[in-house]
């Protein structure tokens, strides 16, 4: 068996194109475009026939069995086989003459094919051991292992044992039958998925204005409940909650307290397993409302929030899978035919239920570790984790790689810890006592990915090799650290959201008799819960939440206003001149700011007395526009952006410090990713208010880096308009911001650092 399996893997690798091999090295799987899990159209029928068919079923993998399937499925299989053959012919022709689009995105320095073969052989041996152990555990429970005679043709690591993680060919274990009873009407999960919307309600969503209601909670503060559906309920958090009332699926009731113990203190851990913040957040999550929490910071409450949304994710997946497995058992016991009873509609059009979007591999590593911790409980019941060693190698980090003398602010250290690669995606399948990492997307329950990792799969309009069907039945979307995507590429996030919950282009082997009616009606987006966590109130985050969240349960947004601004953290004695621009409209504010700057502000700083002027530019597009204008006018300037080479950064900093360059253009993204201290600043211009409020005080405090007795000549000028209200309030405080926006005067002066 070992030689035959090795020979098969070698033949499989030799049949792959260079592009496919490169993707296999990067992500441990083929591109989902080549995912042929969909060839299993008749998988649900196999479950039914295995019970009622003859006992002469052959177990030899080399034999092909004749299945009694409906004429519809035969026709569907015929159509799919023809289309797949045509796709393969097109791919072979295209691979010979084209370069991969992903080669432009991923910088790969891995070894050749020989190294990859050795790695995959070792991984296959590890996986076979894990699967054998899983099968032994199942036999101890008195249950026969699922039939593995169907061998998938694709090159995924666990393709041989696909059915072991298949929901359709597994059944509910006897010992956990009590824990999977989902008929209780009090369970929020059951109420949510069983909720029936009417056509009239769906049509009214496009025209109905949202109804809102404000509440103040003890920890979260000011909450805004909103909904476009007729019925909207608000609630307040109870003083005390217990795990029983939360309807947690086993074993989460016992494992959560242990997993969350690092945030709990005192002897009341067993009675109060949540921190005050976690309790209020989980009550909203467990009600299946959309949530926007803009006060998540990596330095303070980031891990606390990650724990609680991971609990909600695992709870949702276990309940959804338990319902499918329980219905499998009922159908097998009752020997029902396909489509006999609508009570068994328990799935979406594709299997992936949860999408977790995180910015870096380190965050994905922590999420998976939390999933394992929540499922394991005590050490006596270890779960089987396929490909765990490989996952830790690819998503972990070496502490020795970090420079030992690197000194950065605490918030920077908290954000950029561990492996900060932002191009990744991984499928996770959860079933009973096993977790399968690197699962094919259409065999996964959870997908963990970065916006860039998803964008390279989704592709763009007109591309042949693109796939977004796996997003069609996402029931729970978690976007963590959303503010960081503003510093990466926000377009990737918008592109992802525009492809959520669309009808799939292929059936992917789904049994339509098991698909919920609201999925077939293309109403999945009205049942999807979105959890959005970020570190700031930003117009783009608000727009994302308002434009792409349609949950019929309603939306909850935290809307606390900043009482004090970051200007209070400026330590140097400095006059801050805020100049308001009267832009005619939001669409024209960019052009109006540019013209206002070059006509009103820049002439004041061209004199030699105003040398050492730093211009802070948040938007890269504004930076390019200013840089081109400075070149055209032949001004004495230098510039630093996130794409500047290290040598270029050193030269620009040196010329600016020595006064050889009059102006220095600096982008916000460079400051975000590097946090260098720029020396030699005497005059500051904020072309636009910073995205992060604390960047304002950080930049201002750089003036004291070279104190040569020029404090009296320091200046700071800030441009703002009425469309910058949120950023202005975060810098100067909400009361001052209101006065500055409503005042007839367009210039306002603040002085900091006075004793």
Phi, psi and omega in degrees: 000320183296317181292319181296319178295321179294319179296321179295320179293322180295317178297322180296316180294322181293336180278350181278149174281170179299322180296318180291322178296320180296317179294325179295322178291322184289317191240000178073015180202163172288162174300136180305343176299328180267006183295115182253025173301334183292351179289351183271056183298326189264016183302315178299325179291331178297321178300318183288318185287333181294339181269326187254350183278178182294157180280359183273024180294124183283139179262358181286127183294334184284341181275145175256134183258146177270119184256143178268092181245167182289159179298328179297315182290327176296315179297317179298317180297321179297315179298319183291321181296319179296316182295324181289325177296318178297320180297318182295320178296318179295321181294320180297317179295323184285325182293333183289329187243355186240152172267153181287140176292334181284341178299333179285341186260319186261128174266103188251132180235024182288170180282192183278193185291329181297315178297324181292321179297317179297319181295316181292327177296316178296318180296322181296322178296320179294319181293319179299323177294318179297316182293321177299319179295320177299317180296322178298319178297321180293324179292326178298329179279001178085016182246135179288143177293150180298156180291126181252020183289338177278115182252121182286143183278348185281171187264029178287155186296318183258026185298326182297329184249035183303319186291339178297332180251012181275131178292326185291331184256013176243159182228162183290133178289148182296320186291336182255018182297322182293324185287343185254017177285105187253023181273353182294123183291343181282345182291122181301326179298313181296317180298323183289308185287336180270356181294131182252119176269154178258154181302324181295323179293319181295318181293329182284343183298322184293333185250336183291133171286146181291138173268135185235155177210135183254138176224157176242121180258156185301317185257310183292332179089225185282119178246144176241111174272131180217154178197146175263358177268161189298315186263125177228127180248139173244158181208160178246150181288136175288161181293318182233140175228153174236161185295331181297320182289345182272351179058048177284140178283145176295143005263021190296331180300327181265329184278335184296316182300319180290316182294326185265007187297334183294338180262356183255149179220147178096172183281356183272019183302317184291325181277332180233086185279002180240150168287162179305320178292315181298322182299313182290322178295316184291328177298322177288316179300315185290343175275359178062033170267154172292147183223132172239114180241104186266022182238029178272117180238142181295333184280329188251291190244014184300309181292325178300318180286322179300321179299317188284326178283333173294323175299316180294321180296310181295321179299317180294315183294316180297319179293317180296316180291324179297322178294319179295314181295321178296320178291327173302313181296319180295316180296322179292320181291320182273349179055049181282150173278169180295129176078017182285333188213128179285351179293344183266013178283105190222012187225170171261185180288336171226164188284321184305126184251330187233135173239121179249115181257118179230157189279328188228162178297328179299320178294320177297321177300315181292325178296314180295320178299323177292321177301314180297316181297321181289335181268337185280315185071227180287165186292346182287336183242075178285138177267159180272125180242108179286137176065028182294319182296317180294320180299316179296326179290322184274334183251350177277184182216158177260116181300335182286343180289337182281133178302133185290331185260016181285118181246117180224163178301159183298321181294328176294315179298324182288325181282314186261053178259145176073209183280114185253026172293133185250019177236098183197162172195147182207137176265142181231123175254133182239124180209117177053247183256028184226146171235131180246113176271155184061034176286147172303147186304320184278003171243013184256150171267324184233137173242126178247124187203164172264160178303322179292319179298324178284324183297323181291341174271312184299322178069194182236166181300130179100342178285141180283317187263077177222152183208130174218017177297331182293349177268000190292327186240030176293122181260340182219118180245123178244120176246103183261147180054048186298331181296333181292333180290338173294332178270349176263268176208102184295335180298328178297321180293316179296322178296319178297312184296327180287348179251011179281139171056039172269155177296134182291153179275346181227158182281333179054036173072021184284146172268105187296340178288347180255358184276135178297149183294325181289340172284318179295329179279001182063040178251018185300326183293339178278352178248356181280131174265131180244127177246115185244120181239132178211180184252003183201156172277112182227147183298324181288324176292318177299319179296318178300315182292321183282329187271328189246006180251115185238019187306129180292341178283345180106175181236148176231124180235136175276124186232059176277137180264143180285118180287314178249147181258170181289349178296338178291345180264004176283122186266339184274152176281111191209132173276128181252116180255113178262121181248121182271134176257135179265073180290136183291333182197165182295323182293333184258005186293329181294311179293323181295321179295319180297313180293322178297321182292311186285337182265326186253321188266308187302320179301333180289340186250004181283339180295149182297333179296332182263032178290178183058049181258122177261128178250113183267120186238110180293319185268134179293327180293320175295323179299314180297321180295317178292319180299316179295322179293318179297322178293319181296320180276358179057045177278153180277096185213166170223169186213153177222128175225180184292344180262359181289134178294158184300321179294322178294324177296317180297317180296316182296319179294321180293313181298322181290319180296319182281354180082009179288337176242130184287315182245152171229117174271127184230129179270154180292324180295324177298316178296322181296316186274339186245320182057040175288149172270117180272118181265154177095009181284131172239331181229133183243137172230120173266101180302329174208154180297143183296153176294313177267124184300323184288347175294331180299311180290325179297315181293318180296321181289349176292341181297331182280358180294330177231082182271102181243027178081020180257022185302327184292341183259000181292142177223158176215125180237134182233131176260137178207162176223177181293343179277356177257030187299316182295314180293323180295317179296325179290337181269315186250353184098154188290323182291314179295321181298319179298319179294319182292329181279331183264346184290151176284338178282142180259354181237131180228140185241132172233145177236126181249164175082006179285141180278000000 
